Amino acid sequence: MHVQVTSDPADFSRLVFPFLQQDPVLNTVILSNVHERATGVRPADDIPPYFVSVHDDDVIGVAMRTAGRGVYLGSLRPDLTDLVTDQFLELYDGVVSEGLYDEVVPGGVAGDAAAAERFAERWCERRGGQVEEAMRTRLHKLVTHTALTAETGVARLMQSEDIDVVAAWGRHGFPELGEDTRDWAEYRLAENTMWIWEVDGEPVSMVGYHRPIFGVCRVGPVYTPPEHRRHGYAGALTSHVTAEIVAEGHQACLYTDLANPTSNKIYHQAGYRPLADFVVLEFTA
């Protein structure tokens, strides 16, 4: 077996997509992330990404790390983890001596629990520090769509006047996006991939999705500000977006936080069923 690495998403997509498309739902995060970069839909980051592939004649595993995120292993086989970890350790050996550790070196790892835990153990053996579990997530696949309704309100696509609201919600609800979320909101508007639930002319919830890759759309992000929760807005809007995806002939999937039983229950009611569990681990000093 051997490992290859590239920072070119187009080259990486040509190399690994035949492998990943064997299960486009399970591999949705890497597929959508790489595709959006390869096609120029997602602007290039200041810090180059690293895309890693494991080969045994054919591709048998993939991983990636992009700016502002930890290493993402997805459904990487646990027995391939040491090869991938050592490749990332080698990639980052140089930047430590250049004083760029905090800006460039990943602060965590996510993916299949066994693989992520092994990666973190091996990483900390070399780099020092400790590991903390930040979140456990579950990937759900739509089986049979069931419409959900809210107390009041209607669904509509995001409009230009929503940019500030969507940017603020992104900043408050998803810290990994950073403080400057306006570009992210404008990107969502340009792609027509963000929906708003509106009550009496006021936006109260948002649900986005990713454009189809190999016939699969991943729903998210989903966010309702605290003052508008417990009215069924997010569930109704997620159901609406799901119906739009299905009407276009695509499969739908989404991730949930296992610590939030309410959202898991709602998505189950909408017709989503569990497919795989993942863990997010953070490295601490």
PDB file of C-alpha atoms in Angstrom:
ATOM      1  CA  MET A   1       0.000   0.000   0.000  1.00  0.00           C
ATOM      2  CA  HIS A   2       1.077   3.573  -0.550  1.00  0.00           C
ATOM      3  CA  VAL A   3      -0.232   7.089   0.151  1.00  0.00           C
ATOM      4  CA  GLN A   4      -0.563  10.048  -2.207  1.00  0.00           C
ATOM      5  CA  VAL A   5      -1.199  13.696  -1.340  1.00  0.00           C
ATOM      6  CA  THR A   6      -2.237  16.691  -3.408  1.00  0.00           C
ATOM      7  CA  SER A   7      -3.541  20.205  -2.870  1.00  0.00           C
ATOM      8  CA  ASP A   8      -5.286  20.227  -6.250  1.00  0.00           C
ATOM      9  CA  PRO A   9      -8.999  19.384  -5.804  1.00  0.00           C
ATOM     10  CA  ALA A  10      -9.473  18.731  -9.534  1.00  0.00           C
ATOM     11  CA  ASP A  11      -6.671  16.150  -9.594  1.00  0.00           C
ATOM     12  CA  PHE A  12      -7.987  14.599  -6.389  1.00  0.00           C
ATOM     13  CA  SER A  13     -11.536  14.341  -7.713  1.00  0.00           C
ATOM     14  CA  ARG A  14     -10.374  12.544 -10.849  1.00  0.00           C
ATOM     15  CA  LEU A  15      -8.354  10.144  -8.738  1.00  0.00           C
ATOM     16  CA  VAL A  16     -10.773   9.266  -5.927  1.00  0.00           C
ATOM     17  CA  PHE A  17     -14.318   9.964  -7.096  1.00  0.00           C
ATOM     18  CA  PRO A  18     -14.708   6.527  -8.741  1.00  0.00           C
ATOM     19  CA  PHE A  19     -14.040   5.073  -5.290  1.00  0.00           C
ATOM     20  CA  LEU A  20     -16.191   7.533  -3.332  1.00  0.00           C
ATOM     21  CA  GLN A  21     -19.190   7.337  -5.651  1.00  0.00           C
ATOM     22  CA  GLN A  22     -19.654   3.687  -4.711  1.00  0.00           C
ATOM     23  CA  ASP A  23     -21.492   5.107  -1.685  1.00  0.00           C
ATOM     24  CA  PRO A  24     -22.226   8.788  -2.353  1.00  0.00           C
ATOM     25  CA  VAL A  25     -24.306   9.191   0.818  1.00  0.00           C
ATOM     26  CA  LEU A  26     -21.675   7.810   3.184  1.00  0.00           C
ATOM     27  CA  ASN A  27     -19.000   9.904   1.447  1.00  0.00           C
ATOM     28  CA  THR A  28     -21.110  13.045   1.030  1.00  0.00           C
ATOM     29  CA  VAL A  29     -18.827  15.444   2.939  1.00  0.00           C
ATOM     30  CA  ILE A  30     -15.653  14.723   0.992  1.00  0.00           C
ATOM     31  CA  LEU A  31     -17.493  14.538  -2.324  1.00  0.00           C
ATOM     32  CA  SER A  32     -19.242  17.885  -1.932  1.00  0.00           C
ATOM     33  CA  ASN A  33     -16.234  19.657  -0.424  1.00  0.00           C
ATOM     34  CA  VAL A  34     -13.826  18.557  -3.143  1.00  0.00           C
ATOM     35  CA  HIS A  35     -16.326  19.049  -5.968  1.00  0.00           C
ATOM     36  CA  GLU A  36     -17.117  22.617  -4.894  1.00  0.00           C
ATOM     37  CA  ARG A  37     -13.407  23.431  -4.830  1.00  0.00           C
ATOM     38  CA  ALA A  38     -12.620  21.644  -8.089  1.00  0.00           C
ATOM     39  CA  THR A  39     -15.362  23.486  -9.971  1.00  0.00           C
ATOM     40  CA  GLY A  40     -14.582  26.885  -8.449  1.00  0.00           C
ATOM     41  CA  VAL A  41     -17.946  27.146  -6.707  1.00  0.00           C
ATOM     42  CA  ARG A  42     -16.159  27.498  -3.372  1.00  0.00           C
ATOM     43  CA  PRO A  43     -13.448  30.212  -3.329  1.00  0.00           C
ATOM     44  CA  ALA A  44      -9.870  29.074  -2.769  1.00  0.00           C
ATOM     45  CA  ASP A  45      -8.620  29.313   0.823  1.00  0.00           C
ATOM     46  CA  ASP A  46      -5.538  31.275   1.887  1.00  0.00           C
ATOM     47  CA  ILE A  47      -4.132  28.076   3.404  1.00  0.00           C
ATOM     48  CA  PRO A  48      -3.831  25.252   0.848  1.00  0.00           C
ATOM     49  CA  PRO A  49      -5.879  22.106   1.482  1.00  0.00           C
ATOM     50  CA  TYR A  50      -4.359  18.651   1.731  1.00  0.00           C
ATOM     51  CA  PHE A  51      -6.131  15.726   0.083  1.00  0.00           C
ATOM     52  CA  VAL A  52      -4.809  12.266   0.934  1.00  0.00           C
ATOM     53  CA  SER A  53      -5.537   8.946  -0.766  1.00  0.00           C
ATOM     54  CA  VAL A  54      -4.493   5.406   0.169  1.00  0.00           C
ATOM     55  CA  HIS A  55      -3.813   2.951  -2.652  1.00  0.00           C
ATOM     56  CA  ASP A  56      -3.523  -0.808  -2.958  1.00  0.00           C
ATOM     57  CA  ASP A  57      -3.504  -0.848  -6.758  1.00  0.00           C
ATOM     58  CA  ASP A  58      -6.885   0.949  -6.581  1.00  0.00           C
ATOM     59  CA  VAL A  59      -7.944   3.678  -4.144  1.00  0.00           C
ATOM     60  CA  ILE A  60      -9.073   2.146  -0.840  1.00  0.00           C
ATOM     61  CA  GLY A  61      -9.270   5.180   1.452  1.00  0.00           C
ATOM     62  CA  VAL A  62      -9.330   8.986   1.495  1.00  0.00           C
ATOM     63  CA  ALA A  63      -8.962  11.859   3.958  1.00  0.00           C
ATOM     64  CA  MET A  64      -8.660  15.625   3.770  1.00  0.00           C
ATOM     65  CA  ARG A  65      -7.862  18.754   5.696  1.00  0.00           C
ATOM     66  CA  THR A  66      -9.086  22.206   4.607  1.00  0.00           C
ATOM     67  CA  ALA A  67      -8.548  25.651   6.115  1.00  0.00           C
ATOM     68  CA  GLY A  68     -10.195  26.246   9.464  1.00  0.00           C
ATOM     69  CA  ARG A  69     -11.107  22.592   9.920  1.00  0.00           C
ATOM     70  CA  GLY A  70      -9.593  19.528  11.498  1.00  0.00           C
ATOM     71  CA  VAL A  71      -8.538  16.485   9.539  1.00  0.00           C
ATOM     72  CA  TYR A  72     -11.594  14.724   8.121  1.00  0.00           C
ATOM     73  CA  LEU A  73     -11.406  10.946   7.782  1.00  0.00           C
ATOM     74  CA  GLY A  74     -15.019  10.224   6.900  1.00  0.00           C
ATOM     75  CA  SER A  75     -15.570   6.482   6.747  1.00  0.00           C
ATOM     76  CA  LEU A  76     -11.862   5.639   6.520  1.00  0.00           C
ATOM     77  CA  ARG A  77     -11.119   2.028   7.456  1.00  0.00           C
ATOM     78  CA  PRO A  78      -9.471   1.960  10.901  1.00  0.00           C
ATOM     79  CA  ASP A  79      -6.662  -0.275   9.634  1.00  0.00           C
ATOM     80  CA  LEU A  80      -5.588   2.494   7.228  1.00  0.00           C
ATOM     81  CA  THR A  81      -5.409   5.158   9.931  1.00  0.00           C
ATOM     82  CA  ASP A  82      -1.717   4.870  10.765  1.00  0.00           C
ATOM     83  CA  LEU A  83      -0.733   5.434   7.128  1.00  0.00           C
ATOM     84  CA  VAL A  84      -2.939   8.511   6.904  1.00  0.00           C
ATOM     85  CA  THR A  85      -1.834   9.907  10.276  1.00  0.00           C
ATOM     86  CA  ASP A  86       1.839   9.557   9.404  1.00  0.00           C
ATOM     87  CA  GLN A  87       1.237  11.353   6.106  1.00  0.00           C
ATOM     88  CA  PHE A  88      -0.382  14.310   7.865  1.00  0.00           C
ATOM     89  CA  LEU A  89       2.368  14.375  10.496  1.00  0.00           C
ATOM     90  CA  GLU A  90       4.944  14.545   7.720  1.00  0.00           C
ATOM     91  CA  LEU A  91       3.053  17.304   5.935  1.00  0.00           C
ATOM     92  CA  TYR A  92       3.042  19.486   9.024  1.00  0.00           C
ATOM     93  CA  ASP A  93       6.604  18.831  10.213  1.00  0.00           C
ATOM     94  CA  GLY A  94       7.883  21.856   8.313  1.00  0.00           C
ATOM     95  CA  VAL A  95       5.309  24.417   9.361  1.00  0.00           C
ATOM     96  CA  VAL A  96       5.996  23.944  13.065  1.00  0.00           C
ATOM     97  CA  SER A  97       9.530  25.258  12.663  1.00  0.00           C
ATOM     98  CA  GLU A  98       8.179  28.218  10.698  1.00  0.00           C
ATOM     99  CA  GLY A  99       6.030  29.396  13.604  1.00  0.00           C
ATOM    100  CA  LEU A 100       2.756  28.696  11.798  1.00  0.00           C
ATOM    101  CA  TYR A 101       1.520  25.903  14.037  1.00  0.00           C
ATOM    102  CA  ASP A 102      -1.632  27.595  15.327  1.00  0.00           C
ATOM    103  CA  GLU A 103      -2.653  28.923  11.910  1.00  0.00           C
ATOM    104  CA  VAL A 104      -1.957  25.845   9.808  1.00  0.00           C
ATOM    105  CA  VAL A 105      -1.760  22.642  11.828  1.00  0.00           C
ATOM    106  CA  PRO A 106      -5.185  21.038  12.430  1.00  0.00           C
ATOM    107  CA  GLY A 107      -6.690  21.325  15.883  1.00  0.00           C
ATOM    108  CA  GLY A 108      -8.608  18.063  15.703  1.00  0.00           C
ATOM    109  CA  VAL A 109      -9.909  15.157  13.685  1.00  0.00           C
ATOM    110  CA  ALA A 110     -13.361  13.860  12.738  1.00  0.00           C
ATOM    111  CA  GLY A 111     -14.751  10.720  11.174  1.00  0.00           C
ATOM    112  CA  ASP A 112     -15.399   7.086  11.961  1.00  0.00           C
ATOM    113  CA  ALA A 113     -14.921   6.756  15.713  1.00  0.00           C
ATOM    114  CA  ALA A 114     -12.303   3.986  15.652  1.00  0.00           C
ATOM    115  CA  ALA A 115     -10.286   5.734  12.936  1.00  0.00           C
ATOM    116  CA  ALA A 116     -10.532   9.186  14.532  1.00  0.00           C
ATOM    117  CA  GLU A 117      -9.555   7.901  17.967  1.00  0.00           C
ATOM    118  CA  ARG A 118      -6.536   6.075  16.526  1.00  0.00           C
ATOM    119  CA  PHE A 119      -5.510   9.174  14.554  1.00  0.00           C
ATOM    120  CA  ALA A 120      -5.738  11.347  17.674  1.00  0.00           C
ATOM    121  CA  GLU A 121      -3.757   8.863  19.761  1.00  0.00           C
ATOM    122  CA  ARG A 122      -0.952   8.636  17.206  1.00  0.00           C
ATOM    123  CA  TRP A 123      -0.964  12.404  16.585  1.00  0.00           C
ATOM    124  CA  CYS A 124      -0.627  13.251  20.282  1.00  0.00           C
ATOM    125  CA  GLU A 125       2.107  10.666  20.741  1.00  0.00           C
ATOM    126  CA  ARG A 126       4.162  12.705  18.278  1.00  0.00           C
ATOM    127  CA  ARG A 127       2.929  16.244  18.902  1.00  0.00           C
ATOM    128  CA  GLY A 128       2.019  16.056  22.567  1.00  0.00           C
ATOM    129  CA  GLY A 129      -1.192  17.359  24.071  1.00  0.00           C
ATOM    130  CA  GLN A 130      -4.463  15.717  24.966  1.00  0.00           C
ATOM    131  CA  VAL A 131      -7.662  14.760  23.156  1.00  0.00           C
ATOM    132  CA  GLU A 132     -11.177  15.876  24.029  1.00  0.00           C
ATOM    133  CA  GLU A 133     -14.409  14.673  22.453  1.00  0.00           C
ATOM    134  CA  ALA A 134     -16.295  17.663  21.087  1.00  0.00           C
ATOM    135  CA  MET A 135     -19.284  15.997  19.477  1.00  0.00           C
ATOM    136  CA  ARG A 136     -20.770  12.772  18.206  1.00  0.00           C
ATOM    137  CA  THR A 137     -22.773  13.022  15.020  1.00  0.00           C
ATOM    138  CA  ARG A 138     -25.032  10.711  13.059  1.00  0.00           C
ATOM    139  CA  LEU A 139     -25.463  10.604   9.297  1.00  0.00           C
ATOM    140  CA  HIS A 140     -29.073   9.990   8.260  1.00  0.00           C
ATOM    141  CA  LYS A 141     -30.401   8.996   4.845  1.00  0.00           C
ATOM    142  CA  LEU A 142     -33.918   9.784   3.698  1.00  0.00           C
ATOM    143  CA  VAL A 143     -35.987   6.623   3.250  1.00  0.00           C
ATOM    144  CA  THR A 144     -39.556   7.860   2.777  1.00  0.00           C
ATOM    145  CA  HIS A 145     -40.331  11.555   2.990  1.00  0.00           C
ATOM    146  CA  THR A 146     -43.064  12.672   5.379  1.00  0.00           C
ATOM    147  CA  ALA A 147     -44.210  16.299   5.292  1.00  0.00           C
ATOM    148  CA  LEU A 148     -43.916  18.254   8.543  1.00  0.00           C
ATOM    149  CA  THR A 149     -45.748  21.470   9.341  1.00  0.00           C
ATOM    150  CA  ALA A 150     -45.199  24.403  11.701  1.00  0.00           C
ATOM    151  CA  GLU A 151     -47.626  26.506  13.728  1.00  0.00           C
ATOM    152  CA  THR A 152     -47.454  29.262  11.131  1.00  0.00           C
ATOM    153  CA  GLY A 153     -45.241  30.655   8.388  1.00  0.00           C
ATOM    154  CA  VAL A 154     -44.058  29.788   4.883  1.00  0.00           C
ATOM    155  CA  ALA A 155     -40.872  28.607   3.193  1.00  0.00           C
ATOM    156  CA  ARG A 156     -39.067  30.723   0.606  1.00  0.00           C
ATOM    157  CA  LEU A 157     -35.650  30.924  -0.970  1.00  0.00           C
ATOM    158  CA  MET A 158     -33.097  33.275   0.534  1.00  0.00           C
ATOM    159  CA  GLN A 159     -33.139  36.762  -0.998  1.00  0.00           C
ATOM    160  CA  SER A 160     -30.514  39.511  -1.131  1.00  0.00           C
ATOM    161  CA  GLU A 161     -32.096  41.327   1.816  1.00  0.00           C
ATOM    162  CA  ASP A 162     -31.460  38.216   3.947  1.00  0.00           C
ATOM    163  CA  ILE A 163     -27.665  38.352   3.635  1.00  0.00           C
ATOM    164  CA  ASP A 164     -27.077  40.123   6.942  1.00  0.00           C
ATOM    165  CA  VAL A 165     -29.477  37.861   8.832  1.00  0.00           C
ATOM    166  CA  VAL A 166     -28.033  34.667   7.358  1.00  0.00           C
ATOM    167  CA  ALA A 167     -24.483  35.893   8.036  1.00  0.00           C
ATOM    168  CA  ALA A 168     -25.370  36.642  11.662  1.00  0.00           C
ATOM    169  CA  TRP A 169     -27.061  33.269  12.140  1.00  0.00           C
ATOM    170  CA  GLY A 170     -24.064  31.541  10.580  1.00  0.00           C
ATOM    171  CA  ARG A 171     -21.724  33.364  12.948  1.00  0.00           C
ATOM    172  CA  HIS A 172     -23.816  32.564  16.035  1.00  0.00           C
ATOM    173  CA  GLY A 173     -24.749  29.007  15.156  1.00  0.00           C
ATOM    174  CA  PHE A 174     -21.589  27.702  13.511  1.00  0.00           C
ATOM    175  CA  PRO A 175     -18.379  29.003  15.137  1.00  0.00           C
ATOM    176  CA  GLU A 176     -16.254  27.036  12.664  1.00  0.00           C
ATOM    177  CA  LEU A 177     -17.284  29.560   9.996  1.00  0.00           C
ATOM    178  CA  GLY A 178     -15.359  32.282  11.837  1.00  0.00           C
ATOM    179  CA  GLU A 179     -16.388  35.853  12.514  1.00  0.00           C
ATOM    180  CA  ASP A 180     -16.604  37.034   8.895  1.00  0.00           C
ATOM    181  CA  THR A 181     -19.566  35.095   7.520  1.00  0.00           C
ATOM    182  CA  ARG A 182     -20.835  37.583   4.962  1.00  0.00           C
ATOM    183  CA  ASP A 183     -18.947  35.937   2.084  1.00  0.00           C
ATOM    184  CA  TRP A 184     -20.425  32.609   3.162  1.00  0.00           C
ATOM    185  CA  ALA A 185     -23.942  34.099   3.148  1.00  0.00           C
ATOM    186  CA  GLU A 186     -23.369  35.675  -0.270  1.00  0.00           C
ATOM    187  CA  TYR A 187     -22.137  32.333  -1.577  1.00  0.00           C
ATOM    188  CA  ARG A 188     -25.329  30.662  -0.353  1.00  0.00           C
ATOM    189  CA  LEU A 189     -27.402  33.333  -2.066  1.00  0.00           C
ATOM    190  CA  ALA A 190     -25.540  32.966  -5.349  1.00  0.00           C
ATOM    191  CA  GLU A 191     -25.974  29.191  -5.258  1.00  0.00           C
ATOM    192  CA  ASN A 192     -29.685  29.341  -4.318  1.00  0.00           C
ATOM    193  CA  THR A 193     -28.951  26.795  -1.616  1.00  0.00           C
ATOM    194  CA  MET A 194     -30.451  28.510   1.426  1.00  0.00           C
ATOM    195  CA  TRP A 195     -34.120  28.520   2.383  1.00  0.00           C
ATOM    196  CA  ILE A 196     -35.834  30.762   4.912  1.00  0.00           C
ATOM    197  CA  TRP A 197     -38.916  30.117   7.048  1.00  0.00           C
ATOM    198  CA  GLU A 198     -40.802  33.388   7.308  1.00  0.00           C
ATOM    199  CA  VAL A 199     -43.569  34.374   9.724  1.00  0.00           C
ATOM    200  CA  ASP A 200     -45.441  37.614   9.040  1.00  0.00           C
ATOM    201  CA  GLY A 201     -42.538  38.835   6.910  1.00  0.00           C
ATOM    202  CA  GLU A 202     -39.885  38.028   9.524  1.00  0.00           C
ATOM    203  CA  PRO A 203     -37.192  35.346   8.927  1.00  0.00           C
ATOM    204  CA  VAL A 204     -37.269  32.891  11.836  1.00  0.00           C
ATOM    205  CA  SER A 205     -35.251  29.900  10.634  1.00  0.00           C
ATOM    206  CA  MET A 206     -32.879  28.829   7.848  1.00  0.00           C
ATOM    207  CA  VAL A 207     -32.026  25.534   6.179  1.00  0.00           C
ATOM    208  CA  GLY A 208     -29.367  25.116   3.529  1.00  0.00           C
ATOM    209  CA  TYR A 209     -28.251  22.222   1.369  1.00  0.00           C
ATOM    210  CA  HIS A 210     -25.442  21.200  -0.959  1.00  0.00           C
ATOM    211  CA  ARG A 211     -25.943  20.802  -4.684  1.00  0.00           C
ATOM    212  CA  PRO A 212     -26.243  17.162  -5.821  1.00  0.00           C
ATOM    213  CA  ILE A 213     -23.092  15.105  -6.201  1.00  0.00           C
ATOM    214  CA  PHE A 214     -23.706  11.698  -7.775  1.00  0.00           C
ATOM    215  CA  GLY A 215     -27.407  12.191  -7.093  1.00  0.00           C
ATOM    216  CA  VAL A 216     -27.089  13.063  -3.396  1.00  0.00           C
ATOM    217  CA  CYS A 217     -27.873  16.382  -1.661  1.00  0.00           C
ATOM    218  CA  ARG A 218     -26.773  16.929   1.931  1.00  0.00           C
ATOM    219  CA  VAL A 219     -29.136  19.111   3.941  1.00  0.00           C
ATOM    220  CA  GLY A 220     -27.525  21.687   6.228  1.00  0.00           C
ATOM    221  CA  PRO A 221     -26.853  23.982   7.894  1.00  0.00           C
ATOM    222  CA  VAL A 222     -30.046  24.148   9.936  1.00  0.00           C
ATOM    223  CA  TYR A 223     -30.444  27.019  12.377  1.00  0.00           C
ATOM    224  CA  THR A 224     -33.206  28.727  14.340  1.00  0.00           C
ATOM    225  CA  PRO A 225     -32.294  31.538  16.762  1.00  0.00           C
ATOM    226  CA  PRO A 226     -33.245  30.800  20.386  1.00  0.00           C
ATOM    227  CA  GLU A 227     -36.143  33.239  20.482  1.00  0.00           C
ATOM    228  CA  HIS A 228     -37.902  31.413  17.627  1.00  0.00           C
ATOM    229  CA  ARG A 229     -37.398  27.809  18.704  1.00  0.00           C
ATOM    230  CA  ARG A 230     -40.030  25.252  19.772  1.00  0.00           C
ATOM    231  CA  HIS A 231     -42.516  26.261  17.076  1.00  0.00           C
ATOM    232  CA  GLY A 232     -41.610  23.581  14.521  1.00  0.00           C
ATOM    233  CA  TYR A 233     -40.017  26.026  12.070  1.00  0.00           C
ATOM    234  CA  ALA A 234     -36.770  24.109  11.488  1.00  0.00           C
ATOM    235  CA  GLY A 235     -38.557  20.789  11.114  1.00  0.00           C
ATOM    236  CA  ALA A 236     -41.082  22.191   8.640  1.00  0.00           C
ATOM    237  CA  LEU A 237     -38.372  23.943   6.636  1.00  0.00           C
ATOM    238  CA  THR A 238     -36.117  20.878   6.588  1.00  0.00           C
ATOM    239  CA  SER A 239     -39.091  18.855   5.390  1.00  0.00           C
ATOM    240  CA  HIS A 240     -39.773  21.444   2.675  1.00  0.00           C
ATOM    241  CA  VAL A 241     -36.155  21.474   1.470  1.00  0.00           C
ATOM    242  CA  THR A 242     -36.142  17.678   1.493  1.00  0.00           C
ATOM    243  CA  ALA A 243     -39.277  17.626  -0.661  1.00  0.00           C
ATOM    244  CA  GLU A 244     -37.574  19.968  -3.146  1.00  0.00           C
ATOM    245  CA  ILE A 245     -34.573  17.646  -3.338  1.00  0.00           C
ATOM    246  CA  VAL A 246     -36.737  14.565  -3.857  1.00  0.00           C
ATOM    247  CA  ALA A 247     -38.839  16.344  -6.501  1.00  0.00           C
ATOM    248  CA  GLU A 248     -35.656  16.907  -8.514  1.00  0.00           C
ATOM    249  CA  GLY A 249     -34.915  13.185  -8.420  1.00  0.00           C
ATOM    250  CA  HIS A 250     -32.105  13.235  -5.863  1.00  0.00           C
ATOM    251  CA  GLN A 251     -31.379  11.436  -2.606  1.00  0.00           C
ATOM    252  CA  ALA A 252     -31.280  13.451   0.616  1.00  0.00           C
ATOM    253  CA  CYS A 253     -29.123  13.026   3.689  1.00  0.00           C
ATOM    254  CA  LEU A 254     -28.184  15.072   6.752  1.00  0.00           C
ATOM    255  CA  TYR A 255     -26.106  15.031   9.923  1.00  0.00           C
ATOM    256  CA  THR A 256     -27.396  15.446  13.464  1.00  0.00           C
ATOM    257  CA  ASP A 257     -25.759  16.070  16.812  1.00  0.00           C
ATOM    258  CA  LEU A 258     -26.374  12.973  18.931  1.00  0.00           C
ATOM    259  CA  ALA A 259     -26.544  15.212  22.013  1.00  0.00           C
ATOM    260  CA  ASN A 260     -29.698  16.841  20.625  1.00  0.00           C
ATOM    261  CA  PRO A 261     -32.529  14.282  20.915  1.00  0.00           C
ATOM    262  CA  THR A 262     -35.114  16.801  19.708  1.00  0.00           C
ATOM    263  CA  SER A 263     -33.588  17.249  16.264  1.00  0.00           C
ATOM    264  CA  ASN A 264     -32.960  13.519  15.908  1.00  0.00           C
ATOM    265  CA  LYS A 265     -36.620  12.853  16.670  1.00  0.00           C
ATOM    266  CA  ILE A 266     -37.832  15.492  14.219  1.00  0.00           C
ATOM    267  CA  TYR A 267     -35.711  14.213  11.340  1.00  0.00           C
ATOM    268  CA  HIS A 268     -36.904  10.684  12.046  1.00  0.00           C
ATOM    269  CA  GLN A 269     -40.464  11.961  11.734  1.00  0.00           C
ATOM    270  CA  ALA A 270     -39.543  13.513   8.384  1.00  0.00           C
ATOM    271  CA  GLY A 271     -38.409  10.130   7.077  1.00  0.00           C
ATOM    272  CA  TYR A 272     -34.667  10.086   7.752  1.00  0.00           C
ATOM    273  CA  ARG A 273     -33.026   6.933   9.116  1.00  0.00           C
ATOM    274  CA  PRO A 274     -29.544   6.445  10.684  1.00  0.00           C
ATOM    275  CA  LEU A 275     -26.737   5.320   8.394  1.00  0.00           C
ATOM    276  CA  ALA A 276     -23.469   5.857  10.314  1.00  0.00           C
ATOM    277  CA  ASP A 277     -22.068   7.514  13.431  1.00  0.00           C
ATOM    278  CA  PHE A 278     -19.015   9.778  13.585  1.00  0.00           C
ATOM    279  CA  VAL A 279     -17.012  11.576  16.256  1.00  0.00           C
ATOM    280  CA  VAL A 280     -15.354  15.006  16.384  1.00  0.00           C
ATOM    281  CA  LEU A 281     -12.190  15.138  18.512  1.00  0.00           C
ATOM    282  CA  GLU A 282     -10.189  18.221  19.488  1.00  0.00           C
ATOM    283  CA  PHE A 283      -6.494  18.433  20.377  1.00  0.00           C
ATOM    284  CA  THR A 284      -5.708  20.438  23.514  1.00  0.00           C
ATOM    285  CA  ALA A 285      -2.418  21.561  25.060  1.00  0.00           C
TER     286      ALA A 285
END
